Short mmCIF file of C-alpha atoms in Angstrom, two decimals:
data_model
loop_
_atom_site.label_atom_id
_atom_site.label_comp_id
_atom_site.label_asym_id
_atom_site.label_seq_id
_atom_site.Cartn_x
_atom_site.Cartn_y
_atom_site.Cartn_z
CA UNK A 1 38.24 -72.83 46.38
CA UNK A 2 41.18 -70.44 46.31
CA UNK A 3 43.62 -71.14 49.10
CA UNK A 4 47.16 -70.34 50.26
CA UNK A 5 48.66 -72.89 52.64
CA UNK A 6 51.76 -71.83 54.55
CA UNK A 7 54.42 -73.87 56.27
CA UNK A 8 54.51 -74.35 60.01
CA UNK A 9 55.88 -72.28 62.84
CA UNK A 10 59.63 -71.79 63.17
CA UNK A 11 61.93 -70.99 66.07
CA UNK A 12 65.32 -69.61 65.09
CA UNK A 13 68.37 -68.21 66.82
CA UNK A 14 69.65 -64.71 66.06
CA UNK A 15 71.79 -64.71 62.95
CA UNK A 16 70.09 -67.73 61.42
CA UNK A 17 67.89 -67.86 58.31
CA UNK A 18 64.29 -68.93 57.84
CA UNK A 19 62.39 -70.00 54.74
CA UNK A 20 58.61 -69.89 54.69
CA UNK A 21 56.65 -71.63 51.96
CA UNK A 22 53.21 -70.82 50.59
CA UNK A 23 51.37 -73.26 48.31
CA UNK A 24 48.55 -71.94 46.18
CA UNK A 25 45.53 -73.84 44.94
CA UNK A 26 42.24 -73.09 43.21
CA UNK A 27 43.55 -70.60 40.67
CA UNK A 28 46.13 -70.24 37.91
CA UNK A 29 49.27 -69.48 39.89
CA UNK A 30 51.03 -67.18 37.41
CA UNK A 31 48.07 -64.87 36.86
CA UNK A 32 48.56 -63.19 40.23
CA UNK A 33 51.50 -61.84 42.20
CA UNK A 34 52.48 -63.02 45.66
CA UNK A 35 53.03 -60.42 48.35
CA UNK A 36 54.50 -61.03 51.80
CA UNK A 37 53.25 -59.09 54.81
CA UNK A 38 54.38 -59.50 58.40
CA UNK A 39 52.91 -58.56 61.75
CA UNK A 40 55.00 -58.30 64.91
CA UNK A 41 53.26 -59.22 68.17
CA UNK A 42 50.63 -56.60 69.02
CA UNK A 43 51.67 -54.46 66.04
CA UNK A 44 50.27 -53.49 62.66
CA UNK A 45 50.83 -54.85 59.18
CA UNK A 46 54.16 -54.36 57.42
CA UNK A 47 54.60 -54.87 53.68
CA UNK A 48 57.75 -56.88 52.96
CA UNK A 49 57.66 -57.02 49.19
CA UNK A 50 56.22 -58.86 46.25
CA UNK A 51 57.14 -61.23 43.47
CA UNK A 52 55.69 -61.54 40.00
CA UNK A 53 54.94 -65.21 39.56
CA UNK A 54 54.73 -64.54 35.83
CA UNK A 55 58.33 -63.39 35.28
CA UNK A 56 60.06 -63.52 38.68
CA UNK A 57 60.41 -59.75 39.10
CA UNK A 58 60.69 -58.73 42.73
CA UNK A 59 60.43 -55.61 44.80
CA UNK A 60 61.45 -55.56 48.46
CA UNK A 61 60.85 -53.13 51.29
CA UNK A 62 63.89 -50.93 51.67
CA UNK A 63 64.48 -51.94 55.30
CA UNK A 64 64.74 -55.61 54.29
CA UNK A 65 66.92 -55.15 51.19
CA UNK A 66 69.87 -57.53 51.31
CA UNK A 67 68.27 -59.86 53.86
CA UNK A 68 65.14 -61.08 52.07
CA UNK A 69 64.66 -63.17 48.94
CA UNK A 70 61.32 -64.11 47.43
CA UNK A 71 61.05 -66.90 44.87
CA UNK A 72 58.44 -69.10 43.29
CA UNK A 73 58.27 -72.63 41.91
CA UNK A 74 55.55 -72.68 39.27
CA UNK A 75 55.75 -76.48 38.94
CA UNK A 76 54.35 -76.81 42.46
CA UNK A 77 52.50 -73.46 42.69
CA UNK A 78 54.61 -72.59 45.69
CA UNK A 79 56.12 -69.28 46.77
CA UNK A 80 59.00 -68.95 49.17
CA UNK A 81 60.26 -66.16 51.39
CA UNK A 82 63.73 -66.43 52.89
CA UNK A 83 64.89 -64.00 55.55
CA UNK A 84 68.54 -64.08 56.62
CA UNK A 85 70.55 -62.70 59.54
CA UNK A 86 67.51 -62.91 61.77
CA UNK A 87 67.17 -60.50 64.67
CA UNK A 88 64.78 -60.46 67.60
CA UNK A 89 62.67 -57.79 65.93
CA UNK A 90 62.00 -60.19 63.05
CA UNK A 91 59.76 -62.14 65.43
CA UNK A 92 56.37 -61.91 63.74
CA UNK A 93 53.60 -63.69 61.92
CA UNK A 94 54.44 -63.84 58.22
CA UNK A 95 51.56 -63.87 55.72
CA UNK A 96 51.67 -64.70 52.05
CA UNK A 97 48.97 -62.95 50.08
CA UNK A 98 47.65 -63.07 46.53
CA UNK A 99 48.07 -59.74 44.84
CA UNK A 100 46.68 -58.31 41.63
CA UNK A 101 49.14 -57.21 38.95
CA UNK A 102 48.80 -53.48 38.49
CA UNK A 103 46.99 -53.15 41.82
CA UNK A 104 49.44 -54.61 44.29
CA UNK A 105 47.68 -53.18 47.33
CA UNK A 106 44.67 -55.30 46.33
CA UNK A 107 45.35 -58.45 48.34
CA UNK A 108 42.31 -60.67 48.19
CA UNK A 109 43.48 -64.04 49.49
CA UNK A 110 45.62 -64.42 52.59
CA UNK A 111 47.40 -67.43 54.01
CA UNK A 112 46.77 -68.19 57.67
CA UNK A 113 50.24 -66.99 58.60
CA UNK A 114 53.48 -68.55 59.81
CA UNK A 115 54.82 -67.62 63.21
CA UNK A 116 58.57 -67.04 63.24
CA UNK A 117 60.17 -66.62 66.64
CA UNK A 118 63.75 -65.40 66.91
CA UNK A 119 65.23 -66.10 70.29
CA UNK A 120 68.53 -67.16 71.77
CA UNK B 1 55.91 -45.83 62.04
CA UNK B 2 53.07 -46.31 59.57
CA UNK B 3 52.95 -44.14 56.45
CA UNK B 4 49.16 -43.78 56.52
CA UNK B 5 47.60 -42.30 59.65
CA UNK B 6 44.63 -43.89 61.37
CA UNK B 7 43.15 -43.30 64.82
CA UNK B 8 44.33 -46.11 67.12
CA UNK B 9 40.84 -46.79 68.42
CA UNK B 10 37.16 -46.28 67.66
CA UNK B 11 34.00 -47.45 69.36
CA UNK B 12 30.24 -47.53 69.02
CA UNK B 13 27.14 -49.22 70.30
CA UNK B 14 25.16 -51.81 68.36
CA UNK B 15 23.18 -50.22 65.55
CA UNK B 16 25.31 -47.09 65.44
CA UNK B 17 27.29 -45.78 62.49
CA UNK B 18 31.02 -45.39 62.96
CA UNK B 19 33.68 -44.05 60.66
CA UNK B 20 37.41 -44.67 60.59
CA UNK B 21 39.69 -42.18 58.86
CA UNK B 22 42.90 -42.77 56.97
CA UNK B 23 45.21 -39.89 56.07
CA UNK B 24 47.99 -40.07 53.52
CA UNK B 25 49.66 -37.92 50.90
CA UNK B 26 49.79 -37.09 47.22
CA UNK B 27 52.06 -40.08 46.55
CA UNK B 28 49.67 -42.70 47.91
CA UNK B 29 46.02 -42.01 48.67
CA UNK B 30 45.58 -39.04 46.35
CA UNK B 31 46.98 -40.80 43.29
CA UNK B 32 46.11 -44.46 43.91
CA UNK B 33 43.27 -46.65 45.09
CA UNK B 34 42.61 -47.16 48.79
CA UNK B 35 41.93 -50.56 50.32
CA UNK B 36 40.55 -51.57 53.70
CA UNK B 37 41.31 -54.80 55.54
CA UNK B 38 39.50 -56.30 58.52
CA UNK B 39 41.42 -58.48 60.97
CA UNK B 40 39.27 -60.39 63.42
CA UNK B 41 41.01 -61.50 66.62
CA UNK B 42 43.50 -64.29 66.03
CA UNK B 43 42.95 -64.47 62.28
CA UNK B 44 44.56 -63.26 59.07
CA UNK B 45 43.38 -59.97 57.60
CA UNK B 46 40.75 -60.07 54.88
CA UNK B 47 39.93 -57.64 52.11
CA UNK B 48 36.94 -55.52 53.10
CA UNK B 49 36.91 -52.65 50.57
CA UNK B 50 38.87 -52.45 47.33
CA UNK B 51 39.51 -49.64 44.84
CA UNK B 52 38.20 -46.96 47.22
CA UNK B 53 34.58 -48.08 47.53
CA UNK B 54 34.03 -51.56 46.10
CA UNK B 55 32.94 -54.48 48.26
CA UNK B 56 34.10 -58.04 47.54
CA UNK B 57 31.31 -60.56 47.32
CA UNK B 58 30.24 -61.61 50.77
CA UNK B 59 31.01 -58.30 52.47
CA UNK B 60 27.79 -56.81 53.84
CA UNK B 61 26.50 -53.53 52.45
CA UNK B 62 26.90 -52.04 55.94
CA UNK B 63 30.54 -51.45 55.05
CA UNK B 64 31.37 -48.59 52.71
CA UNK B 65 34.49 -46.72 51.66
CA UNK B 66 35.15 -43.25 50.32
CA UNK B 67 38.11 -41.12 49.31
CA UNK B 68 38.70 -37.41 48.94
CA UNK B 69 42.08 -35.92 48.16
CA UNK B 70 44.70 -37.34 50.50
CA UNK B 71 42.21 -38.91 52.91
CA UNK B 72 39.90 -41.89 52.95
CA UNK B 73 37.23 -43.21 55.27
CA UNK B 74 35.61 -46.50 56.15
CA UNK B 75 32.04 -46.33 57.39
CA UNK B 76 30.22 -49.10 59.19
CA UNK B 77 26.49 -48.67 59.64
CA UNK B 78 24.21 -50.79 61.80
CA UNK B 79 27.18 -51.76 63.96
CA UNK B 80 27.17 -55.38 65.16
CA UNK B 81 29.18 -57.17 67.82
CA UNK B 82 30.93 -59.27 65.18
CA UNK B 83 32.40 -56.08 63.67
CA UNK B 84 34.77 -55.82 66.63
CA UNK B 85 38.15 -56.13 64.93
CA UNK B 86 41.23 -54.25 63.79
CA UNK B 87 40.86 -52.27 60.57
CA UNK B 88 43.73 -51.28 58.30
CA UNK B 89 43.83 -48.97 55.31
CA UNK B 90 46.37 -49.54 52.55
CA UNK B 91 47.41 -47.99 49.28
CA UNK B 92 50.06 -48.22 46.63
CA UNK B 93 52.69 -45.54 47.01
CA UNK B 94 54.47 -43.98 44.02
CA UNK B 95 57.77 -44.98 45.65
CA UNK B 96 56.86 -48.48 44.43
CA UNK B 97 55.67 -50.04 47.65
CA UNK B 98 52.45 -50.84 49.48
CA UNK B 99 51.86 -48.67 52.54
CA UNK B 100 49.57 -49.44 55.45
CA UNK B 101 47.91 -47.45 58.17
CA UNK B 102 48.79 -48.30 61.75
CA UNK B 103 45.40 -49.91 62.29
CA UNK B 104 42.27 -48.97 64.23
CA UNK B 105 40.89 -51.19 66.96
CA UNK B 106 37.10 -51.05 66.83
CA UNK B 107 35.25 -51.84 70.04
CA UNK B 108 31.52 -52.52 70.08
CA UNK B 109 30.27 -51.36 73.46
#
């Protein structure tokens, strides 16, 4: 059974950093990309970027450039998303998603989400 | 503000057919596949329609997708109470990013 298991909820102060992990199982990790999507409370879905598990290439949303880093560890089939200089409007549920190379909007397996709360 | 435009809400009675529209541009919907995601309350989104009109295994045939030019639509026939959810369209944009619609909240009356 294909599954993405994410790390637990985080509470951070403004200016801090957060790292969310996402461990894949049930498929060959490097044959799919990992995309990160977030959803602020009561809001819609926002694409944050993606990483090629195969070669490490990344592409980030312009508004997050310079604050976000996506990485993978193929030895543990785990993807990571680090967001720095947190602000209150970064409060959201963060989803890792399996994406298809060549069809990156095709996201067929979603993690359950990690709630990140930024508050002083 | 979302790049793709969806109506914020839609509604129907059980058994009815409802459609949800998604409007984009030449750089996303017109030149790339459209996807639809269903998000049930309190859960992660799930893929409902892929590559304009294909259903993943397990998705009932009541759900169908179509695309024409810079617009796409999701149709749900034989509406059921369990279809009450938020629906999002998405597409690849030629600016090298995934773009989403703002979401449509479907209410089954």
